Every structure is written in C-alpha cells, then in structure tokens.
mmCIF file of C-alpha atoms and ligand atoms in Angstrom:
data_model
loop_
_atom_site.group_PDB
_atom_site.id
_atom_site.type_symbol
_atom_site.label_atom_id
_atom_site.label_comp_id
_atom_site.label_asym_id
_atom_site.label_seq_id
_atom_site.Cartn_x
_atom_site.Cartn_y
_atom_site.Cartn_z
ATOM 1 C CA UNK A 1 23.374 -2.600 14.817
ATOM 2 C CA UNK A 2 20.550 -4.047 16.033
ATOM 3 C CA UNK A 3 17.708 -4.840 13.865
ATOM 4 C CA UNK A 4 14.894 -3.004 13.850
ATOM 5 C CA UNK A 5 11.925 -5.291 13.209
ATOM 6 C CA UNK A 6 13.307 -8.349 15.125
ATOM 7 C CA UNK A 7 10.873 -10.581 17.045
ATOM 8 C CA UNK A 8 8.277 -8.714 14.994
ATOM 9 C CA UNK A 9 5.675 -10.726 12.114
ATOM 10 C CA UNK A 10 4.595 -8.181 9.345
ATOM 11 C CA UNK A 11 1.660 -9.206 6.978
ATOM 12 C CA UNK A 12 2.331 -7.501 3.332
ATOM 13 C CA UNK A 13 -0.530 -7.465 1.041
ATOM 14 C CA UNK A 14 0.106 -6.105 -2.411
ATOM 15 C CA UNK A 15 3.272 -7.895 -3.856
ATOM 16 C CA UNK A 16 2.462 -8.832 -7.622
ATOM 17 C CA UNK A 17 5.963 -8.062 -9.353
ATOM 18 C CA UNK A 18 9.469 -7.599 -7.859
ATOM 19 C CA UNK A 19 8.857 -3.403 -9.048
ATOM 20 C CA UNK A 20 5.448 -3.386 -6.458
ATOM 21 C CA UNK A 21 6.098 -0.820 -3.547
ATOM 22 C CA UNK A 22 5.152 -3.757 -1.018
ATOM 23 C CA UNK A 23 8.328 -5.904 -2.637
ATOM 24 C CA UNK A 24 10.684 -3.444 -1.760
ATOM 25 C CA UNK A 25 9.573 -2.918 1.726
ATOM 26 C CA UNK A 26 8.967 -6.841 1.974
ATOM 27 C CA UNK A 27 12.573 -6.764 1.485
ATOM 28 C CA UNK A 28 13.431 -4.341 3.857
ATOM 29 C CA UNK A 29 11.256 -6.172 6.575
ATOM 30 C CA UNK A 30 13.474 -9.212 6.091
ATOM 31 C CA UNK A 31 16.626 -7.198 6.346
ATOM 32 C CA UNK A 32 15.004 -5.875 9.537
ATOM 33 C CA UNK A 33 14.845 -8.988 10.705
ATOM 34 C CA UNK A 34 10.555 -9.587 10.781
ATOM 35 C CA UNK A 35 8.903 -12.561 9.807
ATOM 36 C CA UNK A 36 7.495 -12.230 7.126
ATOM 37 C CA UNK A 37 3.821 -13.634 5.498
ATOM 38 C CA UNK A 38 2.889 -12.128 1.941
ATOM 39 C CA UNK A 39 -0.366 -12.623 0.443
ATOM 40 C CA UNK A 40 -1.523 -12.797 -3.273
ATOM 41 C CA UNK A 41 -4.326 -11.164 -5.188
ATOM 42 C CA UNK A 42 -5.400 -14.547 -7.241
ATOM 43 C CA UNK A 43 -4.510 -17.582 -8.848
ATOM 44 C CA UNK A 44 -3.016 -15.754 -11.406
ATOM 45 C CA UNK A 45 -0.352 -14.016 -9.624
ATOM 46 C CA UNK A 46 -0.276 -17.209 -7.201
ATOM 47 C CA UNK A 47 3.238 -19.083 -8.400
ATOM 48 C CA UNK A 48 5.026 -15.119 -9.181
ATOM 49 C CA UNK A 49 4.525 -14.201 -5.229
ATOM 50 C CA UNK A 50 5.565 -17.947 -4.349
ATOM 51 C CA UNK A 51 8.986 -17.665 -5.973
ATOM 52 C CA UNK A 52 9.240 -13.610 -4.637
ATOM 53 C CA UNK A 53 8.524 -15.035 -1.041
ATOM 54 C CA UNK A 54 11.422 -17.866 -1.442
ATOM 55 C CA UNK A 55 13.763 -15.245 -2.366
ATOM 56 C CA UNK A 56 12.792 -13.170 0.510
ATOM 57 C CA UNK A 57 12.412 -16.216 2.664
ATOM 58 C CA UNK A 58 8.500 -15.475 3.875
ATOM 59 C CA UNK A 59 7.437 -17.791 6.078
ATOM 60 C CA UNK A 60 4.151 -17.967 4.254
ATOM 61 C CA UNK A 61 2.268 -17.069 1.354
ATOM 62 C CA UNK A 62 -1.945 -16.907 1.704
ATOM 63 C CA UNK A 63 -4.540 -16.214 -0.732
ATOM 64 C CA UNK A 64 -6.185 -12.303 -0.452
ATOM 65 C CA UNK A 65 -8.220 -11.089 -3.084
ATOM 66 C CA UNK A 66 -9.723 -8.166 -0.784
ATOM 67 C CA UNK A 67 -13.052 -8.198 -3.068
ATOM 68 C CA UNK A 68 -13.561 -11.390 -1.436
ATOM 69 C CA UNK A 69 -14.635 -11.558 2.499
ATOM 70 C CA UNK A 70 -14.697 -15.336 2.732
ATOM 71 C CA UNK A 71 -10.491 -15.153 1.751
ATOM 72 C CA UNK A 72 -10.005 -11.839 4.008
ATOM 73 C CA UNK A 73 -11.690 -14.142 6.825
ATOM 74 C CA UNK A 74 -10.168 -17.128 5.751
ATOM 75 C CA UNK A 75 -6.723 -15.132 6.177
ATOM 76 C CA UNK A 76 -7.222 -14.016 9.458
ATOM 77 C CA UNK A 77 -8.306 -17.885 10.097
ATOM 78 C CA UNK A 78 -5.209 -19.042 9.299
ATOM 79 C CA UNK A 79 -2.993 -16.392 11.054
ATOM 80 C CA UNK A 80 -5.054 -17.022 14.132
ATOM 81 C CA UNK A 81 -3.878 -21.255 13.990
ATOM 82 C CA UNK A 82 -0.287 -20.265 12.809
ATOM 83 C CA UNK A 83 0.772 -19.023 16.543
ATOM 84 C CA UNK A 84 -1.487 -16.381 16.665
ATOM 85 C CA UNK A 85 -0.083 -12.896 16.637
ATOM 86 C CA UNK A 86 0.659 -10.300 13.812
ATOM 87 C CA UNK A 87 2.234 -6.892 15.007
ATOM 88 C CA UNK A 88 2.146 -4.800 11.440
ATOM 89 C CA UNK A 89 0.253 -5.140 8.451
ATOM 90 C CA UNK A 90 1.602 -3.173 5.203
ATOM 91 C CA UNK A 91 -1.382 -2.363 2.793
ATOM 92 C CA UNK A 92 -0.423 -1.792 -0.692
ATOM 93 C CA UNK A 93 -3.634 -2.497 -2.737
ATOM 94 C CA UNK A 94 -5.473 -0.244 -5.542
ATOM 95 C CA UNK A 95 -7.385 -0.273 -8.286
ATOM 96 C CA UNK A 96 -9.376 1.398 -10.962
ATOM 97 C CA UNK A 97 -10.932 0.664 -14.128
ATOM 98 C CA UNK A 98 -7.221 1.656 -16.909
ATOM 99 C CA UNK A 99 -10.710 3.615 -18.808
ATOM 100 C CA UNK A 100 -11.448 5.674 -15.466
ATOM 101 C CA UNK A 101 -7.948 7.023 -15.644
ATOM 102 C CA UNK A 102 -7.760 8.119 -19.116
ATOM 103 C CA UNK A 103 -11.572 9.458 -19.733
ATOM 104 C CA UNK A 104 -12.683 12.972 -18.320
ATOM 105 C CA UNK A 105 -13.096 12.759 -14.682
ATOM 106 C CA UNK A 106 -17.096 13.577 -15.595
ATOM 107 C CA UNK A 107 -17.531 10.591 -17.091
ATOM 108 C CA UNK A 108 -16.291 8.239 -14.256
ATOM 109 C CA UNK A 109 -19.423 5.146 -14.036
ATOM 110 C CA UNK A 110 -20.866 4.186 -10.964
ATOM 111 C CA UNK A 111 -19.526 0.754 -11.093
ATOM 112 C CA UNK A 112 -16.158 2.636 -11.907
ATOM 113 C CA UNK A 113 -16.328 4.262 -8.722
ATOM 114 C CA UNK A 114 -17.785 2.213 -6.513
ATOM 115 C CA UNK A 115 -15.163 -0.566 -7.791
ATOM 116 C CA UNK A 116 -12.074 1.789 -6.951
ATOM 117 C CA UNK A 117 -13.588 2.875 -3.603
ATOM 118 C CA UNK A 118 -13.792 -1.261 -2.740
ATOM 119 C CA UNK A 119 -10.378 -2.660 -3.493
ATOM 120 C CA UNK A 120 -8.741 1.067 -2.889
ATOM 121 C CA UNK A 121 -10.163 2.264 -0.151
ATOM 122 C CA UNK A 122 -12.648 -0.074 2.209
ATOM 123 C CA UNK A 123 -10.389 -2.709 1.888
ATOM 124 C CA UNK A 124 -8.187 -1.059 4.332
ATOM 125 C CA UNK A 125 -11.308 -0.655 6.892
ATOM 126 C CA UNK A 126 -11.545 -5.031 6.186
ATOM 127 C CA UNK A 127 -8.189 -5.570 6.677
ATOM 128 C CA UNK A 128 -8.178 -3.820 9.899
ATOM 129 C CA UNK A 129 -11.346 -5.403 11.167
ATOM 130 C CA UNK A 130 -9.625 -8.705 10.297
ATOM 131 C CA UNK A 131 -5.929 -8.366 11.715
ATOM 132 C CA UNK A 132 -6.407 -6.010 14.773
ATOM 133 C CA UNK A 133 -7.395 -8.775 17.166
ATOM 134 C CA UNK A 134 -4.703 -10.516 16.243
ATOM 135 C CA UNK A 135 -2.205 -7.903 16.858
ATOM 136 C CA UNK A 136 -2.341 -9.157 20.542
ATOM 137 C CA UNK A 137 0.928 -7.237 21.581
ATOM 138 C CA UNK A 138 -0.557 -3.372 20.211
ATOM 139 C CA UNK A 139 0.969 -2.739 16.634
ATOM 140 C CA UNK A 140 0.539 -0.782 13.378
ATOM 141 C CA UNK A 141 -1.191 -0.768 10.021
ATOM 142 C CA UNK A 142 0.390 1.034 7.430
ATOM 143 C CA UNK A 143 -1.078 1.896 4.011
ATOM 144 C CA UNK A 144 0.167 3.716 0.638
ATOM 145 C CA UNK A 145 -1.729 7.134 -0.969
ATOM 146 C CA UNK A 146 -0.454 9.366 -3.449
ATOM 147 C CA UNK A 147 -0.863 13.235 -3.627
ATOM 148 C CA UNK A 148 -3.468 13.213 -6.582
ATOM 149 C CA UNK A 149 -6.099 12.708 -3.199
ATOM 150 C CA UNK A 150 -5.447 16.748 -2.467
ATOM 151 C CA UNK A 151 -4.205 17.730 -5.344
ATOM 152 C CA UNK A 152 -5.654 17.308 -8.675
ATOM 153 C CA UNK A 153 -3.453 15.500 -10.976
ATOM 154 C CA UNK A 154 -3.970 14.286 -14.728
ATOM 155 C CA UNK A 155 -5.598 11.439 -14.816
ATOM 156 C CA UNK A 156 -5.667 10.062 -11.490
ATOM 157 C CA UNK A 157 -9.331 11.199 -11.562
ATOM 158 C CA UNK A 158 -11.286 8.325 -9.837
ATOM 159 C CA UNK A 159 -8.093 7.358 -7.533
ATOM 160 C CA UNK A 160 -7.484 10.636 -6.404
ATOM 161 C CA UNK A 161 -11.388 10.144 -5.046
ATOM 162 C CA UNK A 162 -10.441 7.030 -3.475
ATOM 163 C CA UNK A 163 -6.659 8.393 -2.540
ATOM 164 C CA UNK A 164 -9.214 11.090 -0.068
ATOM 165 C CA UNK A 165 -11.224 8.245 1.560
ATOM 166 C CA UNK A 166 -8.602 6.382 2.292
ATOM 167 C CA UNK A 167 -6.246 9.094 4.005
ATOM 168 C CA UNK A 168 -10.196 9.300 6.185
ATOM 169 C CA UNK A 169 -10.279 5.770 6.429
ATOM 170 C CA UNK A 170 -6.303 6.387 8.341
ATOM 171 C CA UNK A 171 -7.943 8.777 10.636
ATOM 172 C CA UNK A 172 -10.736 7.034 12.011
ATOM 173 C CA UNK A 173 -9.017 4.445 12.434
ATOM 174 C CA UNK A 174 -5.931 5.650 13.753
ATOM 175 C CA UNK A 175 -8.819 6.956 16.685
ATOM 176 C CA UNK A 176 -10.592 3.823 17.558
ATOM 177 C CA UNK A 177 -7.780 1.195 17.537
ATOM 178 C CA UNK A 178 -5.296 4.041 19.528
ATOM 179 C CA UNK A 179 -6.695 2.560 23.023
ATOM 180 C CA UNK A 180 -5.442 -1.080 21.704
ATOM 181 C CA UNK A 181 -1.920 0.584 21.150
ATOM 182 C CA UNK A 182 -2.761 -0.106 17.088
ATOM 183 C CA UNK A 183 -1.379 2.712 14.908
ATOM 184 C CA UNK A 184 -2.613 3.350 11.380
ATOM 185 C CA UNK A 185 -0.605 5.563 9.114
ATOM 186 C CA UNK A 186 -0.186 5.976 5.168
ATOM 187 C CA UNK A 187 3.348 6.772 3.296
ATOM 188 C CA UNK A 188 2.432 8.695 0.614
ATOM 189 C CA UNK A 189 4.628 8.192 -2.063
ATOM 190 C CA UNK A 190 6.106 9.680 -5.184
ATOM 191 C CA UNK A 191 5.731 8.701 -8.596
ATOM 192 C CA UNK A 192 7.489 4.934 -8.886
ATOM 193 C CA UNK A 193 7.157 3.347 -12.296
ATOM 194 C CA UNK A 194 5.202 0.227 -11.203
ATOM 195 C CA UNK A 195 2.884 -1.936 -12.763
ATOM 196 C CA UNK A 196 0.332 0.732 -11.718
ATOM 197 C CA UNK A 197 1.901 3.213 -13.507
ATOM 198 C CA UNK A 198 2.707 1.098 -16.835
ATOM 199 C CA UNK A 199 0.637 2.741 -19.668
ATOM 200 C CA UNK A 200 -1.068 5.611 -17.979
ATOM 201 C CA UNK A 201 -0.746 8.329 -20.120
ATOM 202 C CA UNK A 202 2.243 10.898 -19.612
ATOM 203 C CA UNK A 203 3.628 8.792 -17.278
ATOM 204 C CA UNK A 204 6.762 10.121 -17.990
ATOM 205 C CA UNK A 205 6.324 13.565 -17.918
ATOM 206 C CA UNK A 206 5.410 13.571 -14.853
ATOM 207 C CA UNK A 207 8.605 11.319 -13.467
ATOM 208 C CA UNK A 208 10.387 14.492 -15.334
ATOM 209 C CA UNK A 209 7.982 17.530 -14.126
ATOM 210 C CA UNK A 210 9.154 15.902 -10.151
ATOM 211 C CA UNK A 211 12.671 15.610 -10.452
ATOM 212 C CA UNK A 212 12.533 19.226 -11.952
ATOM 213 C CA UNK A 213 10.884 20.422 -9.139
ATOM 214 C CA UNK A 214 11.115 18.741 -6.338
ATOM 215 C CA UNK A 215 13.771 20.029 -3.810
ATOM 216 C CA UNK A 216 15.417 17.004 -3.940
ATOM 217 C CA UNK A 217 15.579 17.194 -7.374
ATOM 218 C CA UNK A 218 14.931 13.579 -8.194
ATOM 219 C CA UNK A 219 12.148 11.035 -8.100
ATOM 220 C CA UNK A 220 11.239 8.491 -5.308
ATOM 221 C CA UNK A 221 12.951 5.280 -5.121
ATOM 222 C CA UNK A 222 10.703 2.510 -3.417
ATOM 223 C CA UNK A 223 14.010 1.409 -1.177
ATOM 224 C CA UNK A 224 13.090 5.068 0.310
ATOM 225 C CA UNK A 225 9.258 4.218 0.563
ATOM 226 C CA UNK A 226 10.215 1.140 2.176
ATOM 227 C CA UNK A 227 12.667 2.602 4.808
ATOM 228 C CA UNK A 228 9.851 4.789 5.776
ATOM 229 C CA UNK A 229 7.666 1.673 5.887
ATOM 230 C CA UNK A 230 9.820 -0.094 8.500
ATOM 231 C CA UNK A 231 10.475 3.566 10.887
ATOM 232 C CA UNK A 232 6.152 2.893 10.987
ATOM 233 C CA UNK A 233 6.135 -0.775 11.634
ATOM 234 C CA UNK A 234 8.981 -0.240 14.490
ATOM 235 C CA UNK A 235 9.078 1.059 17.658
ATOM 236 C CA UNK A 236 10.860 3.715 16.742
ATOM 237 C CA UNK A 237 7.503 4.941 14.741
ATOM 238 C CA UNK A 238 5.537 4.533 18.035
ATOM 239 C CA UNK A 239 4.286 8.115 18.313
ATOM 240 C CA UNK A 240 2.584 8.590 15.125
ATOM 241 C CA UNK A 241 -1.046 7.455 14.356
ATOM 242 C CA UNK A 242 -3.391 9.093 12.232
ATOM 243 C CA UNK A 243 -0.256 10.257 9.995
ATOM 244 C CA UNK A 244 0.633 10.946 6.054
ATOM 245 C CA UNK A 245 3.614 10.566 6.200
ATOM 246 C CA UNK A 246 5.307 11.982 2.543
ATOM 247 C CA UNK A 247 8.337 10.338 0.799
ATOM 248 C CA UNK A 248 8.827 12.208 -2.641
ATOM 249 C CA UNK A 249 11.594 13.638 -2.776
ATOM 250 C CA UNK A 250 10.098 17.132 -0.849
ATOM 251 C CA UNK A 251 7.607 17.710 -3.765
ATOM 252 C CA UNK A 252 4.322 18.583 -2.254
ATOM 253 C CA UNK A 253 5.760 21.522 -0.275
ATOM 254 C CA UNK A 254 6.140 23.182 -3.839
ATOM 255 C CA UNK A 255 3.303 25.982 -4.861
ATOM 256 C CA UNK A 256 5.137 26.464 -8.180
HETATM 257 P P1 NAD B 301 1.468 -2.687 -8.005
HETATM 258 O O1 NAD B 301 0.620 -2.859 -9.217
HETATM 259 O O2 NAD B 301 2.723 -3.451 -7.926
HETATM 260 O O3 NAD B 301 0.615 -2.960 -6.677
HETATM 261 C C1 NAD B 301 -0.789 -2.865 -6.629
HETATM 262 C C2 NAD B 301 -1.254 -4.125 -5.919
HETATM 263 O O4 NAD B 301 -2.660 -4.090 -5.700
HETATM 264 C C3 NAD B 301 -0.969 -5.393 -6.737
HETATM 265 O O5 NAD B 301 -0.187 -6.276 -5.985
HETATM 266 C C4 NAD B 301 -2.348 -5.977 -6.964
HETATM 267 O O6 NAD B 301 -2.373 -7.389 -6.945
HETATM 268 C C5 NAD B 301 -3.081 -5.413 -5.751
HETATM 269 N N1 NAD B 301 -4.537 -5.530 -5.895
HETATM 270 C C6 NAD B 301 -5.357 -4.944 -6.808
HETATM 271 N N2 NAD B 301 -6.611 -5.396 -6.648
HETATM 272 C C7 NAD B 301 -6.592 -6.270 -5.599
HETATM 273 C C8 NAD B 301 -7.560 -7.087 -4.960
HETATM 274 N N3 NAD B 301 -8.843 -7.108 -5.368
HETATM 275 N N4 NAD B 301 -7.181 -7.872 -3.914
HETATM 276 C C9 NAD B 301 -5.894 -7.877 -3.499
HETATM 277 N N5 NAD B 301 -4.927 -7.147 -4.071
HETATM 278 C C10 NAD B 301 -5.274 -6.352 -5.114
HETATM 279 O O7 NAD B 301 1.744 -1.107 -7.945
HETATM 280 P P2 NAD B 301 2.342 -0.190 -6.786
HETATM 281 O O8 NAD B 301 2.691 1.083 -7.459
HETATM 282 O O9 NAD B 301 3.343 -0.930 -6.015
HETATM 283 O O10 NAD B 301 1.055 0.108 -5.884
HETATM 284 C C11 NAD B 301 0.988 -0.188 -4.519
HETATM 285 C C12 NAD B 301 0.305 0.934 -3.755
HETATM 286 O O11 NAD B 301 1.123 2.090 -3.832
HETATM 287 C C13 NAD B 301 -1.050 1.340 -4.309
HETATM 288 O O12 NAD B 301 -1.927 1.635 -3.217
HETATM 289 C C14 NAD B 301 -0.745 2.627 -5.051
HETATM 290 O O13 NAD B 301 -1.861 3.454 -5.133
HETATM 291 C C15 NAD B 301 0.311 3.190 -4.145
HETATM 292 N N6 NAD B 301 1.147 4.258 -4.733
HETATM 293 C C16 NAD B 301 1.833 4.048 -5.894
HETATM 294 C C17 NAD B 301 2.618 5.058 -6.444
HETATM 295 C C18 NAD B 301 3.345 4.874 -7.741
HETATM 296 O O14 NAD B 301 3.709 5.884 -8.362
HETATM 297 N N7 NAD B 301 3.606 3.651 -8.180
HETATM 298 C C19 NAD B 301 2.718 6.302 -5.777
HETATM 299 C C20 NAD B 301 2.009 6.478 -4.569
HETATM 300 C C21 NAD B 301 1.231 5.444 -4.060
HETATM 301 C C1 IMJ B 302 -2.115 6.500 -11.990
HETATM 302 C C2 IMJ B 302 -3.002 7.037 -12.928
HETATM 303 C C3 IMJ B 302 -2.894 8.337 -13.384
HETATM 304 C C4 IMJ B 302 -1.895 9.154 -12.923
HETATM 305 C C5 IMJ B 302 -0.998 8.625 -12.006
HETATM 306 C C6 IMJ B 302 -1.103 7.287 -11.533
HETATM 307 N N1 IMJ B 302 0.084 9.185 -11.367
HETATM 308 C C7 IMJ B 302 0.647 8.275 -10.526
HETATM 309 C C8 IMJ B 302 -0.059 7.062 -10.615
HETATM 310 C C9 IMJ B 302 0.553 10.561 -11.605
HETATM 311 C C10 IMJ B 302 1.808 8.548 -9.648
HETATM 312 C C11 IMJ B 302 0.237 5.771 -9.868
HETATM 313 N N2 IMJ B 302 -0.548 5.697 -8.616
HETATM 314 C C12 IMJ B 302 -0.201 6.640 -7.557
HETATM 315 C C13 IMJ B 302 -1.598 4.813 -8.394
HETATM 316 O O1 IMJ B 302 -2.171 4.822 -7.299
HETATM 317 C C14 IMJ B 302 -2.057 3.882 -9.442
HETATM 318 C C15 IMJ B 302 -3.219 3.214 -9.321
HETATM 319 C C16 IMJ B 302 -3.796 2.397 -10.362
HETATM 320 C C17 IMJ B 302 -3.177 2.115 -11.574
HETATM 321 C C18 IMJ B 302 -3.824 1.316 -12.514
HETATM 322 C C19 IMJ B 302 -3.245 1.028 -13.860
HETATM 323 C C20 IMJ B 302 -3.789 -0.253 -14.454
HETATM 324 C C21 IMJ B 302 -5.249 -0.463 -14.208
HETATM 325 N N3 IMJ B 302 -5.813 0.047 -13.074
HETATM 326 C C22 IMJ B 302 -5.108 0.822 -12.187
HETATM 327 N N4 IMJ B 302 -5.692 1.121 -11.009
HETATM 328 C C23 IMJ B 302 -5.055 1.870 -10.105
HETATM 329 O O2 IMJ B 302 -5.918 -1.135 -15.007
#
C-alpha cells in the first residue's frame, strides 16, 4: 500500500520522552513515509529528542521553547532556508503549575493561569502565525485536548480552562486559514500515562474508571492517537477543519 504521508514534511513539537503522544505519532509519520523535523522544549531535553530523532530518522531537530518568540521566529527562519515548505504541523504542548492541579480549582493564581493559557493554549495561535506561510502547498495543523475542557474532571482544574480556549483557538482558526486550504483540528485523547500524567493524583483510578466504562472497554493507546494524527495530516483528512476529533476508546458518549 501506498503510503500515506509521502512527499509530505510534518513539524512535531512536543516530543520530550519516547511515552509523549507526539513520539508515537512522530513514529507513525515516518512509517507514513513524511519527513520529519522535531523540535525541543530546552537545553535540557536537547540531547533526549536528538537520540529520539536518530531513531526515527528526523531530518532535523530545532530549538522551540513556545514561551519564547525570538525561538518560535527563529524556527520558522530556519524552515523558510531549509527548502521552504512545511505541509502539517502536530502540536503537542501543555503546561500548568503540578500545584494548580492538585489545589481547589478556587485557588488557581493569576500567574497560574495566565502561565497555562501561554504554553497551553496561545501557543497554538504562534505556531500558526509562524508556519502557515510556509505551508505553501495548503496543509493542516493539528493539536491535542482532553475532555476535562467540557467536562469537569478532578484535578485538571486550570487545564481544563485552557483545554476550552484552545478547542476556540481550533475554530477560529480553522475559519481564517480555510481560504489558504490550511486545516486546524485537535484529537482529543484519552487518558495515556505520560510524563503529564506521572504523579497527578488518582491517576490511576481514572485509567480504571475508563476502561470500566468506556464502550470499548479499555483505555487509549497513543499508536491509536497517532493513527488519527496521520488520517488529519493526509489527504485523506481533507474535509475536516474546525474538528475535535475523539480517540478514547468511545468514552465521552457515556452519561453514566
Ligand atoms: P508530554 O509531557 O510527553 O508532552 C508535553 C510536552 O509539552 C512536552 O514535550 C514538553 O516539553 C512540552 N512543553 C511544555 N512546555 C513547553 C514550552 N514552553 N515550549 C515547548 N514545549 C513545551 O505529555 P503528553 O501526555 O504526551 O502531552 C502532549 C499533549 O497531549 C498535551 O497537550 C496534553 O494536554 C495532551 N493530552 C494528553 C493526554 C494524556 O492523558 N497524556 C490526554 C489528552 C491530551
Ligand atoms: C492532568 C491533571 C489532572 C488530571 C488529569 C491530567 N487527567 C488527565 C491528565 C485526568 C488525562 C493528563 N492531561 C490530559 C494533560 O493535559 C496534562 C497536562 C499537564 C500535566 C502536568 C503534570 C506536571 C506538571 N505540569 C503539568 N501541566 C500540564 O508540572
């Protein structure tokens, strides 16, 4: 069979650990045949996402710490010189003060919630004003949410605020880069024990209180995230803009 994202390059920002979301569809963009450039949040994770892109044979790895214009810009920059065009961008970036979602919702600081509004949510709206004009050929921007936006969920408290603006964020955007053939979706996901999910309280239980419930009857694995990831990026996603798109195993249907 022919592969699905051949001739394509995909930008994936949020690869820290081989158990991120954005590895496993990373990986499934190189089985699909895209090239493939991966970014990196900071020094720090700088030499892990080097030895990750080897293995997955990226054809680059840039610096992206989306608090930062000057490296957002920089990014773009650099795509622009190396031949020019990008035709999907996976966005797998959050965070929010570990206090923020373990304290009453109440008690969430402004700094707390302007912080997980930056990285969680606006970056999305920087990484679109940065890539679209580079995505020369029309093509799609794809980012991760999680039910706690609608839905409240223990804990997820300041998230689930930024979760809502970014499934907004989608939509306008989805609207005013439509004309340029752009699309801008979000998968949202199922519980996956990441590094995001490492320590927040009950973690757990709620991996059990899904696979209980959801039709499926199991959790999400991210090879399913990240199959859903590559139907957006490819042509055979060329309908949908504007869309959530769930992969959890059926669970949100559920009223009880
Ligand atoms: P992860 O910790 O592997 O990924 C989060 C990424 O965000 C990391 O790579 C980190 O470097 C990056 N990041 C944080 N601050 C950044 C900054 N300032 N600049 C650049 N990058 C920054 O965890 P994950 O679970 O793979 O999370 C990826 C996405 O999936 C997140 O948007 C998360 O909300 C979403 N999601 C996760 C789950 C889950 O249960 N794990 C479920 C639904 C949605
Ligand atoms: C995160 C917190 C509380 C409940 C949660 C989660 N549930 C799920 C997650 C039920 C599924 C994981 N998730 C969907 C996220 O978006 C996680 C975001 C996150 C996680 C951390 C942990 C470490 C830290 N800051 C974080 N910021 C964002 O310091």
């Amino acid at each position: 069979m022919s592969k699905l994202l051949e001739g394509k390059t995909a930008l994936v920002l949020g690869v820290a650990n081989k158990w991120s979301l954005a590895y496993a569809i990373a990986r499934a963009f190189t089985r699909e045949g895209a090239r493939l450039i991966l970014t990196y949040q900071g020094e720090r994770q700088k030499e892990t996402v080097e030895e990750l892109a080897q293995e997955l044979k990226a054809a680059r790895v840039l610096a992206c710490d989306v608090q930062q214009q000057q490296e957002i810009d920089q990014l773009a920059h650099t795509l622009r010189g190396d031949g020019g065009r990008v035709d999907t961008v996976m966005h797998s970036i959050a965070f929010a003060n570990r206090e923020d979602l373990s304290r009453p919702f109440i008690e969430t600081s402004r700094s707390g919630y302007l912080l997980a509004q930056e990285i969680s949510s606006f970056s999305l709206v920087a990484i679109a004003r940065a890539t679209s004009p580079l995505m020369t050929a029309g093509g799609s921007l794809t980012t991760l949410t999680y039910l706690g936006s609608a839905r409240v969920v223990p804990n997820y408290n300041v998230m689930g605020v930024a979760k809502a603006a970014l499934e907004a964020t989608v939509r306008y955007l989805a609207s005013e880069l439509g004309p340029q053939q752009i699309r801008v979706n979000a998968i949202s996901a199922g519980p996956v024990k990441t590094a995001s999910a490492r320590g927040i309280k009950d973690f757990s239980k709620v991996l059990e209180a899904v696979a209980q419930h959801a039709p499926l009857r199991r959790n999400t694995d991210p090879a399913e995230v990240a199959d859903a990831a590559v139907f957006l990026a490819s042509d055979l996603g060329r309908g949908l803009t504007g869309n959530i798109l769930f992969v959890d195993a059926g669970f949100q249907i559920m009223g009880l």
